[in-house]
Coordinates of C-alpha atoms and ligand atoms in Angstrom, one line a residue:
X1 CA 123.8 -56.3 26.2
X2 CA 126.4 -59.0 25.6
X3 CA 129.7 -58.5 27.3
X4 CA 131.6 -58.5 24.1
X5 CA 134.3 -56.3 22.6
X6 CA 135.3 -55.5 19.1
X7 CA 138.2 -53.8 17.3
X8 CA 137.7 -52.0 14.0
X9 CA 140.5 -51.1 11.5
X10 CA 139.5 -48.6 8.8
X11 CA 136.7 -47.0 10.9
X12 CA 136.9 -43.8 8.9
X13 CA 136.2 -45.4 5.6
X14 CA 132.9 -45.9 3.7
X15 CA 132.3 -49.4 5.0
X16 CA 134.1 -48.9 8.3
X17 CA 132.2 -45.8 9.3
X18 CA 128.9 -47.5 8.5
X19 CA 130.0 -50.6 10.5
X20 CA 130.9 -48.5 13.5
X21 CA 127.5 -46.8 13.4
X22 CA 125.8 -50.1 13.2
X23 CA 127.8 -51.8 15.9
X24 CA 127.2 -48.8 18.2
X25 CA 123.5 -48.9 17.8
X26 CA 123.1 -52.7 18.2
X27 CA 123.5 -54.3 21.6
X28 CA 126.0 -57.0 20.9
X29 CA 129.3 -55.2 21.8
X30 CA 129.8 -53.4 25.0
X31 CA 133.0 -51.7 23.8
X32 CA 134.1 -51.0 20.3
X33 CA 137.8 -50.0 19.9
X34 CA 138.8 -48.1 16.7
X35 CA 142.3 -48.0 15.3
X36 CA 142.5 -44.8 13.4
X37 CA 145.3 -42.6 12.0
X38 CA 143.4 -39.3 12.7
X39 CA 140.8 -38.5 15.4
X40 CA 137.2 -39.1 14.5
X41 CA 134.0 -37.5 15.8
X42 CA 132.5 -40.3 17.9
X43 CA 128.7 -40.6 18.2
X44 CA 128.7 -43.3 20.8
X45 CA 130.3 -43.6 24.3
X46 CA 130.8 -47.3 23.6
X47 CA 133.4 -46.4 21.0
X48 CA 137.0 -45.8 22.1
X49 CA 139.5 -44.6 19.5
X50 CA 143.2 -45.1 19.5
X51 CA 145.1 -42.8 17.1
X52 CA 148.1 -44.9 15.9
X53 CA 150.5 -45.3 13.0
X54 CA 149.6 -48.6 11.3
X55 CA 153.3 -49.2 10.6
X56 CA 153.6 -49.7 14.4
X57 CA 150.7 -52.1 14.8
X58 CA 152.8 -54.5 16.9
X59 CA 153.1 -51.8 19.6
X60 CA 149.3 -52.0 20.0
X61 CA 149.3 -55.8 20.5
X62 CA 147.2 -55.4 23.7
X63 CA 144.3 -53.8 21.8
X64 CA 143.7 -57.2 20.1
X65 CA 142.5 -58.6 23.4
X66 CA 138.9 -58.5 22.1
X67 CA 136.3 -60.9 20.9
X68 CA 136.1 -59.9 17.3
X69 CA 138.3 -57.9 14.9
X70 CA 136.9 -56.1 11.8
X71 CA 139.2 -55.0 9.0
X72 CA 137.8 -52.4 6.6
X73 CA 141.1 -51.0 5.5
X74 CA 141.9 -50.2 1.9
X75 CA 143.2 -47.7 -0.5
X76 CA 143.5 -47.2 -4.3
X77 CA 146.7 -47.2 -6.3
X78 CA 145.8 -43.6 -7.2
X79 CA 145.8 -42.6 -3.6
X80 CA 148.7 -44.8 -2.5
X81 CA 150.8 -43.6 -5.5
X82 CA 152.7 -46.9 -5.8
X83 CA 151.9 -50.6 -5.9
X84 CA 154.1 -51.1 -2.8
X85 CA 152.2 -48.5 -0.8
X86 CA 148.9 -50.0 -2.0
X87 CA 150.0 -53.4 -0.9
X88 CA 151.0 -52.1 2.6
X89 CA 147.5 -51.0 3.3
X90 CA 145.6 -53.8 1.5
X91 CA 147.8 -56.8 2.4
X92 CA 150.4 -56.0 5.1
X93 CA 148.2 -54.2 7.6
X94 CA 145.3 -56.7 7.4
X95 CA 147.8 -59.6 7.7
X96 CA 149.6 -58.1 10.7
X97 CA 146.2 -57.5 12.3
X98 CA 145.3 -61.1 11.5
X99 CA 148.5 -62.4 13.1
X100 CA 147.8 -60.3 16.3
X101 CA 144.2 -61.5 16.3
X102 CA 145.4 -65.2 16.0
X103 CA 147.9 -64.6 18.9
X104 CA 145.1 -63.4 21.1
X105 CA 142.7 -66.2 20.0
X106 CA 140.0 -63.8 19.0
X107 CA 136.6 -65.4 18.3
X108 CA 136.3 -63.9 14.8
X109 CA 138.1 -61.9 12.1
X110 CA 136.0 -60.2 9.6
X111 CA 137.5 -58.5 6.5
X112 CA 136.3 -56.7 3.4
X113 CA 138.2 -57.7 0.3
X114 CA 136.6 -57.4 -3.1
X115 CA 134.7 -59.3 -5.8
X116 CA 137.1 -61.2 -8.0
X117 CA 139.7 -61.6 -5.3
X118 CA 142.1 -64.3 -6.4
X119 CA 145.9 -64.9 -5.8
X120 CA 146.0 -66.2 -9.4
X121 CA 144.4 -63.1 -11.0
X122 CA 146.4 -61.2 -13.6
X123 CA 144.9 -58.0 -12.2
X124 CA 147.1 -56.5 -9.5
X125 CA 144.3 -55.3 -7.3
X126 CA 142.4 -58.6 -7.4
X127 CA 145.6 -60.5 -6.8
X128 CA 146.5 -58.6 -3.7
X129 CA 143.0 -59.1 -2.4
X130 CA 143.3 -62.8 -3.1
X131 CA 146.7 -63.0 -1.5
X132 CA 145.5 -61.3 1.7
X133 CA 142.6 -63.8 1.8
X134 CA 145.0 -66.8 1.4
X135 CA 147.4 -65.6 4.0
X136 CA 144.6 -64.9 6.5
X137 CA 143.2 -68.4 5.9
X138 CA 146.6 -69.9 6.7
X139 CA 146.7 -68.3 10.1
X140 CA 144.3 -70.8 11.8
X141 CA 142.0 -68.1 13.1
X142 CA 139.1 -69.7 14.9
X143 CA 136.7 -68.0 12.5
X144 CA 137.5 -66.0 9.4
X145 CA 134.8 -64.2 7.4
X146 CA 135.8 -62.7 4.1
X147 CA 133.3 -60.2 2.5
X148 CA 133.8 -59.7 -1.2
X149 CA 131.6 -56.8 -2.3
X150 CA 131.1 -55.6 -5.9
X151 CA 131.2 -51.9 -6.5
X152 CA 130.3 -50.0 -3.4
X153 CA 127.9 -47.1 -3.2
X154 CA 127.4 -44.6 -0.4
X155 CA 128.2 -41.0 0.4
X156 CA 131.8 -40.5 -0.2
X157 CA 133.4 -37.0 -0.2
X158 CA 136.2 -38.1 -2.4
X159 CA 135.2 -38.3 -6.1
X160 CA 135.5 -41.8 -7.5
X161 CA 134.1 -42.0 -11.0
X162 CA 133.0 -45.7 -11.0
X163 CA 131.1 -45.3 -7.8
X164 CA 129.4 -42.1 -8.9
X165 CA 128.2 -43.8 -12.1
X166 CA 127.1 -46.9 -10.2
X167 CA 125.1 -44.7 -7.8
X168 CA 123.3 -43.1 -10.7
X169 CA 122.6 -46.2 -12.8
X170 CA 122.2 -48.9 -10.1
X171 CA 118.4 -48.4 -9.6
X172 CA 117.9 -49.2 -13.3
X173 CA 120.8 -51.6 -13.9
X174 CA 120.6 -53.7 -10.7
X175 CA 117.1 -55.2 -11.4
X176 CA 118.4 -56.4 -14.8
X177 CA 121.3 -58.3 -13.3
X178 CA 119.6 -61.6 -12.4
X179 CA 120.7 -65.2 -11.8
X180 CA 124.5 -65.5 -11.7
X181 CA 124.8 -61.8 -12.7
X182 CA 123.2 -60.8 -9.4
X183 CA 126.7 -60.7 -7.9
X184 CA 127.6 -57.8 -10.2
X185 CA 125.0 -55.5 -8.7
X186 CA 126.5 -52.6 -6.9
X187 CA 126.0 -52.8 -3.2
X188 CA 125.6 -50.1 -0.5
X189 CA 128.5 -49.8 1.9
X190 CA 125.9 -49.9 4.7
X191 CA 124.6 -53.3 3.4
X192 CA 128.1 -54.8 3.6
X193 CA 128.6 -53.3 7.1
X194 CA 125.3 -54.7 8.3
X195 CA 126.1 -58.1 6.8
X196 CA 129.4 -58.1 8.8
X197 CA 127.6 -57.2 12.0
X198 CA 124.9 -59.8 11.6
X199 CA 127.4 -62.5 10.7
X200 CA 129.5 -61.7 13.8
X201 CA 126.4 -62.0 16.0
X202 CA 126.1 -65.6 15.0
X203 CA 129.6 -67.0 15.6
X204 CA 130.7 -70.1 13.7
X205 CA 134.1 -71.7 13.4
X206 CA 135.8 -72.0 10.1
X207 CA 136.5 -69.8 7.0
X208 CA 133.7 -68.4 5.0
X209 CA 133.4 -66.2 1.9
X210 CA 130.4 -63.8 1.5
X211 CA 129.7 -62.7 -2.0
X212 CA 127.8 -59.5 -2.8
X213 CA 124.4 -61.0 -3.5
X214 CA 124.6 -63.2 -0.4
X215 CA 125.2 -60.1 1.7
X216 CA 122.3 -58.3 0.1
X217 CA 120.0 -61.3 0.6
X218 CA 121.1 -61.7 4.2
X219 CA 120.3 -58.0 4.9
X220 CA 117.0 -58.2 3.0
X221 CA 115.9 -61.2 5.1
X222 CA 116.8 -59.3 8.2
X223 CA 114.8 -56.2 7.5
Ligands
NAP301 N1 135.2 -48.8 -3.4 C1 134.6 -49.9 -3.9 O1 133.8 -49.8 -4.8 C2 135.1 -51.2 -3.5 C3 134.5 -52.4 -4.1 C4 134.9 -53.6 -3.6 C5 135.8 -53.7 -2.5 N2 136.3 -52.6 -1.9 C6 137.2 -52.8 -0.8 O2 136.4 -52.6 0.4 C7 137.2 -52.1 1.5 C8 136.5 -50.9 2.1 O3 136.4 -50.0 1.1 P1 135.9 -48.5 1.4 O4 135.5 -47.9 0.2 O5 135.1 -48.5 2.6 O6 137.4 -47.9 1.8 P2 137.7 -46.3 2.1 O7 136.5 -45.5 2.2 O8 138.7 -45.9 1.1 O9 138.4 -46.4 3.6 C9 139.6 -47.0 3.7 C10 140.0 -47.0 5.2 O10 141.4 -47.4 5.2 C11 142.1 -46.4 5.9 N3 143.5 -46.3 5.4 C12 143.8 -46.1 4.1 N4 145.2 -46.0 4.0 C13 145.7 -46.0 5.2 C14 147.0 -46.0 5.8 N5 148.0 -45.8 5.0 N6 147.1 -46.1 7.1 C15 146.0 -46.2 7.9 N7 144.8 -46.4 7.4 C16 144.6 -46.2 6.1 C17 141.3 -45.1 5.7 O11 141.7 -44.2 6.7 P3 141.7 -42.6 6.4 O12 140.3 -42.2 6.4 O13 142.6 -42.1 7.5 O14 142.3 -42.5 5.0 C18 139.9 -45.7 5.8 O15 139.6 -45.8 7.2 C19 138.6 -51.9 0.9 O16 139.4 -52.9 1.1 C20 138.3 -51.8 -0.6 O17 139.4 -52.2 -1.4 C21 135.9 -51.4 -2.4

């Protein structure tokens, strides 16, 4: 086992939970710290959870003394109830985490944003995702990996109409989306998570964007 440590934000989410499960079953990280706002049932003794208020992230500065930081935070406008509250979760927390990661000279910062992320987008969601990417890229992190999935599928308790439809039709629709359209195929949250884990195990300097079909291809090559 490598003597490496990781910090995960958003560990209770669809991608985050899959990521923690993958990291805990692989041998790359000896310790996996989770920043959560409610206690989780932990399957692995290698995971250490810290129940915190994300608004006070600065107080947990010391927890960023790790090799790699993974950010799987996110919400929806429906859940957040306002654009400001959405932006806090999808922009401010990831940027603050990025600043703390940069201060501690972590090896890598790995974040999930979304397909279509662009600070020039007229769509609020895509614009916030683009802005968080741009801000993180300006922080001079040693290594920044941005994962931009298309619609996610997986077992989510909460009802999200688009995801439920995608789950049902993706076995038929995905094979029809070929060539440049491949990027529009829905993707399993576990595939995104495995792509993040595999990428972190081969550290490279610089900023990289991983599109949905690239994550799917990487994971298919691996299995
Ligand atoms: N859903 C899709 O189809 C889709 C497609 C493309 C990209 N994405 C993006 O991919 C990322 C991961 O998505 P996901 O579906 O895995 O997310 P998710 O299941 O909704 O999980 C989001 C995570 O963020 C945490 N979180 C939300 N609000 C918070 C707050 N105010 N304070 C602290 N933590 C908070 C949640 O914690 P709690 O469990 O405590 O709420 C959870 O751990 C997100 O950035 C999302 O925008 C999603």
